Amino acid sequence: MKTKIPSLLLWVCLMVTASAISQSKLSGTILEAGSNMPLPGANLIEKGTSNGVTTDFNGNFTLVSKQKSGQLIISYVGYASVTVNFKGDTNLGNIKLESDNSLDEVVIIGSGVVDLAEDRKTPVAVSTIKAKEIQEKAGNFDLPVLLKSTPSVQTVQSGGFGDGQMYLRGFDQTNIAFLLNGQPINGMEDGKMYWSNWQGVTEVANAIQVQRGLGASKLAISSVGGTVNIVTKTIDKKAGGFVQQMFGNDNYLKTNAYFSTGVNDKGWSFSGLLGYWEGNGYVDFTQGQGQTYFFSVGYQPNENHSINFLITGAPQWHAVAGSADIGDFLDSERGRRYNPWNFDGIDSPNTLDGPYNVYPGGRNIYHKPVANLNWDWTINDNSSLSTVLYGSMGRGSFAQSITDRNSGELLYARGSNNNHNWFGLVTNYNNQLTENLNLNVGADVRFYNGIHFRDVREFISVDSVQANSAYNNNQDYYLTEAGGINPWKVFFNPNTDHLQRFGYDYEEQINYGGIFGQLEYSKDKFSTFFQGALSNQSHVREEFLNTSTPGEGEKGGKINNMGYNLKVGAAYEISSMHKLFVNAGYYSRQPFHENLYKNDRGSNELLQPEAGNEEITGFEGGYQFNGGRAISVNLNAYHTTWGNRTLINNNGENGDDYISFQTLGVKQVHYGAELEVMTRPLEHLRLNGYLSLGEWQFKDNATQRTFDNDGVQIGSDEEIVIDGFNVGGAAQVTGGVNGSYEFLPRASFDAAWNWYNDIFSTGSLELAPLSMPSYDTVDLGFSYTMLFGAGINSIQFRVNVDNVFDEVYLESVNGNTQASANPADNYKGVNKSNTGRFGYGRTWNTSIRVNF
């Protein structure tokens, strides 16, 4: 025993000594390049381990590694990550992080499915809005407003909450592809976007990337004008959260709370957000209210697999702003705030209206939960597989006030319901075949059931509504049940009784299946890619209203449409500062569902001749200059031809009869150039500018057909002359300057000036559009961040003032009535009898946010 005890002590001493020798104590300071200001809360992690720390208030850190040597990864939101080597005890000194516009620090689940431009070496025309800017500038507007300082983008926000619109290179939202974490979210029937369904997306967005033109997406989607990728929060690298309170003009209130556990030792992570908002709206009687929820569960069993499930939704209701002649706004005491859609002095029996003492002419009610399950699998060093399985169930209605024709008494609210069940899967396999050759192949599958009908949403002065249809053997019947105007009730208790519906009642089944692939070659300074997609889309419509057996459906014929797209491009890096690229593409895009059938009112018959595929041809080229922090420049030119369009107008009247129009063979040509300059002339000053010059016109003439209420053609086909007409809706020339100045540590002002010119009205294709007056707006913002808790927590203050100078401008005009010879009949050269809407005047919001 006497010999064993010394031996044991010697062994313990040796182990302790060896352990101490193998450890490394690391220290240093993290600074912002340029300003040399400390970056408190920067993340440092030892590569290949979970061993990490954050910097203190002065940007200092100390970390003990169990390794004698290795690498330390340093990251901070909004800055490029840095990796440094260490060996033994090391004071790394001052480490400076450069500001970064890339998405390196954003954790992206389903990265192989989310088609970001940075994932491909051959560039596209692209702009990216990061989480910090989204957080600061979202305010009380819809998501498109965040993009208004982007080249060739114009946003329209003159209605109620959630009614915002966006144009990209002159194409409206039906022809811009919107993706949420790789999931297509444009309407399957008509490509439309309703931002009221996505009110909460700005609260959970990590980044929004606008790809103009052909874009980087591999899916066969509606990206005629471009693609907008929305990347949401999923897995956070560390635990934390925030609580935010916002106030704004017209009694706007928004509250959000978010928390994330980060990734624990077993690979699990949880995050969630709850929010609430309400407001009166800038336009009179456009009050609204809604909630936001977001829950995410992640699991990383090992470094090769990452699984994430998330569900998000934004149940809401809001009153809408009705249309009126320009003269009505000018004659009203309320001016831009005038809303013709209201009934003064009528109390709603529903408590949602509260103190307003007014029943709106129209109310949007909707709840659309979206869920997706993502799986990223790193198969080996050269290959990976990303898959997203998603689904959404939309339930909601447009409730419109119905009055007695004789007395004007408000009777009930009629609901135009647009429900759906949508499920899909997108999967992408990536293989680095050789050092220079990369292959992507995948599939895109979607199943969509649309459910459309009219019913009673709310009884006001009556307790039943008489209806007449083929239901009940062509006898009158009565609607005695009201579906309600609360989005939660509408979702969980939808109207499924066909005998409590009237006006129209039909469903459609749209199934879509596609395959896609991309091959990219890069060597030295040259890169090129080829991309293709092939898809089939089927349509079946089932009618419930005019059927032989009341309440039972009758299906029409099934139609299948094949579509495809091809893209090719190349880039050459002249030097580290100069790069050139060219891209070309051709789409054969299936017509929307609404272009295939006669009309909404009881027919499941296809239009004859059937609408053919739209033909889109695009060319673009660009030059990129990267001068580091000082200046970078993007110059793009594009030419897009959009042919064989079919347009349906279901709003015509012929005396007391309802008529619709089908216009065939419509062709548009959009071309232009875009300049974007990003500079940092001083250490604390960021100054950016852009200029977009476009020419968007209809080419050649088209053929128009007219149908009566029964879908029977009236008269013969007629040619309409549209060649040379300008495309309306968006400004063809835009420009702007925006910047920020940090005048004190963590305190800054920012401003944006945006200018819109060469704007034309929308309206009948048979008449030339009107030239609208140009306009410009100025927005201001102020931010201040106060640190506390050793500098790893903060309180952020933010103020936004939009349209600071209260500019009065026409944002949109629908009509073709030319200016009158009498100046009193015109407003800035536009006849006052045309339907229009003025943009918002001065608006503001302020918020306080506690990050922990």
PDB file of C-alpha atoms in Angstrom, residues 339-464:
ATOM      1  CA  ASN A 339     -64.414  56.742 -47.534  1.00  0.00           C
ATOM      2  CA  PRO A 340     -67.657  56.341 -49.492  1.00  0.00           C
ATOM      3  CA  TRP A 341     -68.166  52.872 -47.996  1.00  0.00           C
ATOM      4  CA  ASN A 342     -69.809  53.576 -44.653  1.00  0.00           C
ATOM      5  CA  PHE A 343     -73.247  53.972 -43.127  1.00  0.00           C
ATOM      6  CA  ASP A 344     -73.249  56.777 -40.596  1.00  0.00           C
ATOM      7  CA  GLY A 345     -75.269  56.377 -37.437  1.00  0.00           C
ATOM      8  CA  ILE A 346     -75.808  52.611 -37.750  1.00  0.00           C
ATOM      9  CA  ASP A 347     -74.743  50.595 -34.711  1.00  0.00           C
ATOM     10  CA  SER A 348     -73.447  47.136 -35.498  1.00  0.00           C
ATOM     11  CA  PRO A 349     -74.899  44.417 -33.265  1.00  0.00           C
ATOM     12  CA  ASN A 350     -71.425  42.914 -33.220  1.00  0.00           C
ATOM     13  CA  THR A 351     -69.118  44.248 -30.514  1.00  0.00           C
ATOM     14  CA  LEU A 352     -66.141  44.267 -32.891  1.00  0.00           C
ATOM     15  CA  ASP A 353     -67.240  47.686 -34.111  1.00  0.00           C
ATOM     16  CA  GLY A 354     -67.121  49.104 -30.606  1.00  0.00           C
ATOM     17  CA  PRO A 355     -67.369  52.892 -30.451  1.00  0.00           C
ATOM     18  CA  TYR A 356     -67.296  53.649 -34.153  1.00  0.00           C
ATOM     19  CA  ASN A 357     -71.100  53.973 -34.471  1.00  0.00           C
ATOM     20  CA  VAL A 358     -70.772  53.169 -38.143  1.00  0.00           C
ATOM     21  CA  TYR A 359     -71.196  50.048 -40.236  1.00  0.00           C
ATOM     22  CA  PRO A 360     -68.558  49.735 -42.952  1.00  0.00           C
ATOM     23  CA  GLY A 361     -69.579  49.103 -46.532  1.00  0.00           C
ATOM     24  CA  GLY A 362     -67.152  46.188 -46.663  1.00  0.00           C
ATOM     25  CA  ARG A 363     -65.149  44.193 -44.163  1.00  0.00           C
ATOM     26  CA  ASN A 364     -62.411  41.649 -44.830  1.00  0.00           C
ATOM     27  CA  ILE A 365     -62.299  38.740 -42.361  1.00  0.00           C
ATOM     28  CA  TYR A 366     -59.663  36.044 -42.722  1.00  0.00           C
ATOM     29  CA  HIS A 367     -57.594  33.475 -40.857  1.00  0.00           C
ATOM     30  CA  LYS A 368     -54.991  31.465 -42.747  1.00  0.00           C
ATOM     31  CA  PRO A 369     -52.679  29.317 -40.592  1.00  0.00           C
ATOM     32  CA  VAL A 370     -49.607  28.092 -42.464  1.00  0.00           C
ATOM     33  CA  ALA A 371     -47.544  25.132 -41.265  1.00  0.00           C
ATOM     34  CA  ASN A 372     -44.412  23.591 -42.719  1.00  0.00           C
ATOM     35  CA  LEU A 373     -42.035  20.807 -41.817  1.00  0.00           C
ATOM     36  CA  ASN A 374     -38.447  21.235 -43.044  1.00  0.00           C
ATOM     37  CA  TRP A 375     -35.709  18.621 -43.143  1.00  0.00           C
ATOM     38  CA  ASP A 376     -32.117  19.346 -44.156  1.00  0.00           C
ATOM     39  CA  TRP A 377     -29.901  16.295 -44.607  1.00  0.00           C
ATOM     40  CA  THR A 378     -26.187  16.614 -45.275  1.00  0.00           C
ATOM     41  CA  ILE A 379     -25.589  13.284 -46.953  1.00  0.00           C
ATOM     42  CA  ASN A 380     -21.832  13.691 -47.280  1.00  0.00           C
ATOM     43  CA  ASP A 381     -19.258  16.377 -48.024  1.00  0.00           C
ATOM     44  CA  ASN A 382     -20.557  16.768 -51.578  1.00  0.00           C
ATOM     45  CA  SER A 383     -24.308  16.239 -51.422  1.00  0.00           C
ATOM     46  CA  SER A 384     -27.362  17.301 -49.443  1.00  0.00           C
ATOM     47  CA  LEU A 385     -31.138  17.045 -49.542  1.00  0.00           C
ATOM     48  CA  SER A 386     -33.627  19.715 -48.435  1.00  0.00           C
ATOM     49  CA  THR A 387     -37.362  19.080 -48.198  1.00  0.00           C
ATOM     50  CA  VAL A 388     -40.319  21.178 -47.034  1.00  0.00           C
ATOM     51  CA  LEU A 389     -43.796  19.731 -46.518  1.00  0.00           C
ATOM     52  CA  TYR A 390     -46.373  22.496 -46.069  1.00  0.00           C
ATOM     53  CA  GLY A 391     -50.056  23.162 -45.703  1.00  0.00           C
ATOM     54  CA  SER A 392     -52.508  25.997 -45.164  1.00  0.00           C
ATOM     55  CA  MET A 393     -56.233  26.263 -44.496  1.00  0.00           C
ATOM     56  CA  GLY A 394     -57.728  29.631 -45.339  1.00  0.00           C
ATOM     57  CA  ARG A 395     -61.128  30.593 -43.993  1.00  0.00           C
ATOM     58  CA  GLY A 396     -62.630  34.015 -44.494  1.00  0.00           C
ATOM     59  CA  SER A 397     -65.024  36.349 -46.179  1.00  0.00           C
ATOM     60  CA  PHE A 398     -65.593  39.764 -47.640  1.00  0.00           C
ATOM     61  CA  ALA A 399     -68.662  41.007 -45.779  1.00  0.00           C
ATOM     62  CA  GLN A 400     -70.526  43.700 -47.695  1.00  0.00           C
ATOM     63  CA  SER A 401     -73.438  45.786 -46.421  1.00  0.00           C
ATOM     64  CA  ILE A 402     -76.768  45.206 -48.196  1.00  0.00           C
ATOM     65  CA  THR A 403     -79.468  47.868 -47.992  1.00  0.00           C
ATOM     66  CA  ASP A 404     -83.116  48.110 -48.956  1.00  0.00           C
ATOM     67  CA  ARG A 405     -83.282  49.673 -52.427  1.00  0.00           C
ATOM     68  CA  ASN A 406     -86.263  51.843 -51.512  1.00  0.00           C
ATOM     69  CA  SER A 407     -85.678  52.955 -47.935  1.00  0.00           C
ATOM     70  CA  GLY A 408     -81.893  52.668 -47.775  1.00  0.00           C
ATOM     71  CA  GLU A 409     -82.234  50.683 -44.539  1.00  0.00           C
ATOM     72  CA  LEU A 410     -79.264  48.481 -43.747  1.00  0.00           C
ATOM     73  CA  LEU A 411     -80.511  44.884 -43.829  1.00  0.00           C
ATOM     74  CA  TYR A 412     -77.629  42.441 -43.463  1.00  0.00           C
ATOM     75  CA  ALA A 413     -73.987  41.789 -44.318  1.00  0.00           C
ATOM     76  CA  ARG A 414     -73.531  39.474 -47.290  1.00  0.00           C
ATOM     77  CA  GLY A 415     -70.424  37.335 -47.216  1.00  0.00           C
ATOM     78  CA  SER A 416     -68.377  36.479 -50.307  1.00  0.00           C
ATOM     79  CA  ASN A 417     -66.379  33.538 -48.988  1.00  0.00           C
ATOM     80  CA  ASN A 418     -63.075  32.355 -50.413  1.00  0.00           C
ATOM     81  CA  ASN A 419     -61.880  29.347 -48.436  1.00  0.00           C
ATOM     82  CA  HIS A 420     -59.187  26.871 -49.341  1.00  0.00           C
ATOM     83  CA  ASN A 421     -57.208  23.787 -48.314  1.00  0.00           C
ATOM     84  CA  TRP A 422     -53.687  23.754 -49.721  1.00  0.00           C
ATOM     85  CA  PHE A 423     -50.974  21.136 -49.240  1.00  0.00           C
ATOM     86  CA  GLY A 424     -47.650  20.766 -50.987  1.00  0.00           C
ATOM     87  CA  LEU A 425     -44.089  19.529 -50.980  1.00  0.00           C
ATOM     88  CA  VAL A 426     -40.875  20.964 -52.389  1.00  0.00           C
ATOM     89  CA  THR A 427     -37.670  18.939 -52.333  1.00  0.00           C
ATOM     90  CA  ASN A 428     -34.213  19.647 -53.723  1.00  0.00           C
ATOM     91  CA  TYR A 429     -31.122  17.446 -53.987  1.00  0.00           C
ATOM     92  CA  ASN A 430     -27.755  19.179 -54.359  1.00  0.00           C
ATOM     93  CA  ASN A 431     -24.559  17.448 -55.447  1.00  0.00           C
ATOM     94  CA  GLN A 432     -21.128  18.994 -55.959  1.00  0.00           C
ATOM     95  CA  LEU A 433     -20.238  16.660 -58.805  1.00  0.00           C
ATOM     96  CA  THR A 434     -16.720  17.983 -59.224  1.00  0.00           C
ATOM     97  CA  GLU A 435     -14.745  20.915 -57.949  1.00  0.00           C
ATOM     98  CA  ASN A 436     -16.258  23.031 -60.714  1.00  0.00           C
ATOM     99  CA  LEU A 437     -19.655  21.451 -61.390  1.00  0.00           C
ATOM    100  CA  ASN A 438     -22.747  21.600 -59.164  1.00  0.00           C
ATOM    101  CA  LEU A 439     -26.087  19.863 -59.771  1.00  0.00           C
ATOM    102  CA  ASN A 440     -29.542  20.584 -58.297  1.00  0.00           C
ATOM    103  CA  VAL A 441     -32.612  18.459 -59.016  1.00  0.00           C
ATOM    104  CA  GLY A 442     -35.963  18.510 -57.280  1.00  0.00           C
ATOM    105  CA  ALA A 443     -39.737  18.292 -57.318  1.00  0.00           C
ATOM    106  CA  ASP A 444     -42.636  20.611 -56.566  1.00  0.00           C
ATOM    107  CA  VAL A 445     -46.085  19.127 -55.796  1.00  0.00           C
ATOM    108  CA  ARG A 446     -49.234  21.068 -54.806  1.00  0.00           C
ATOM    109  CA  PHE A 447     -52.837  20.068 -54.040  1.00  0.00           C
ATOM    110  CA  TYR A 448     -55.371  22.876 -53.792  1.00  0.00           C
ATOM    111  CA  ASN A 449     -59.095  22.882 -53.050  1.00  0.00           C
ATOM    112  CA  GLY A 450     -60.829  26.277 -53.406  1.00  0.00           C
ATOM    113  CA  ILE A 451     -64.287  26.773 -51.844  1.00  0.00           C
ATOM    114  CA  HIS A 452     -66.338  29.800 -52.940  1.00  0.00           C
ATOM    115  CA  PHE A 453     -69.865  30.809 -51.970  1.00  0.00           C
ATOM    116  CA  ARG A 454     -72.041  33.644 -50.728  1.00  0.00           C
ATOM    117  CA  ASP A 455     -73.956  33.599 -47.457  1.00  0.00           C
ATOM    118  CA  VAL A 456     -75.094  35.857 -44.637  1.00  0.00           C
ATOM    119  CA  ARG A 457     -72.339  36.975 -42.299  1.00  0.00           C
ATOM    120  CA  GLU A 458     -74.428  39.129 -39.976  1.00  0.00           C
ATOM    121  CA  PHE A 459     -78.121  39.998 -39.636  1.00  0.00           C
ATOM    122  CA  ILE A 460     -78.625  43.685 -38.839  1.00  0.00           C
ATOM    123  CA  SER A 461     -82.284  44.747 -39.186  1.00  0.00           C
ATOM    124  CA  VAL A 462     -83.712  41.421 -40.401  1.00  0.00           C
ATOM    125  CA  ASP A 463     -83.493  37.876 -39.058  1.00  0.00           C
ATOM    126  CA  SER A 464     -83.677  35.981 -42.367  1.00  0.00           C
TER     127      SER A 464
END
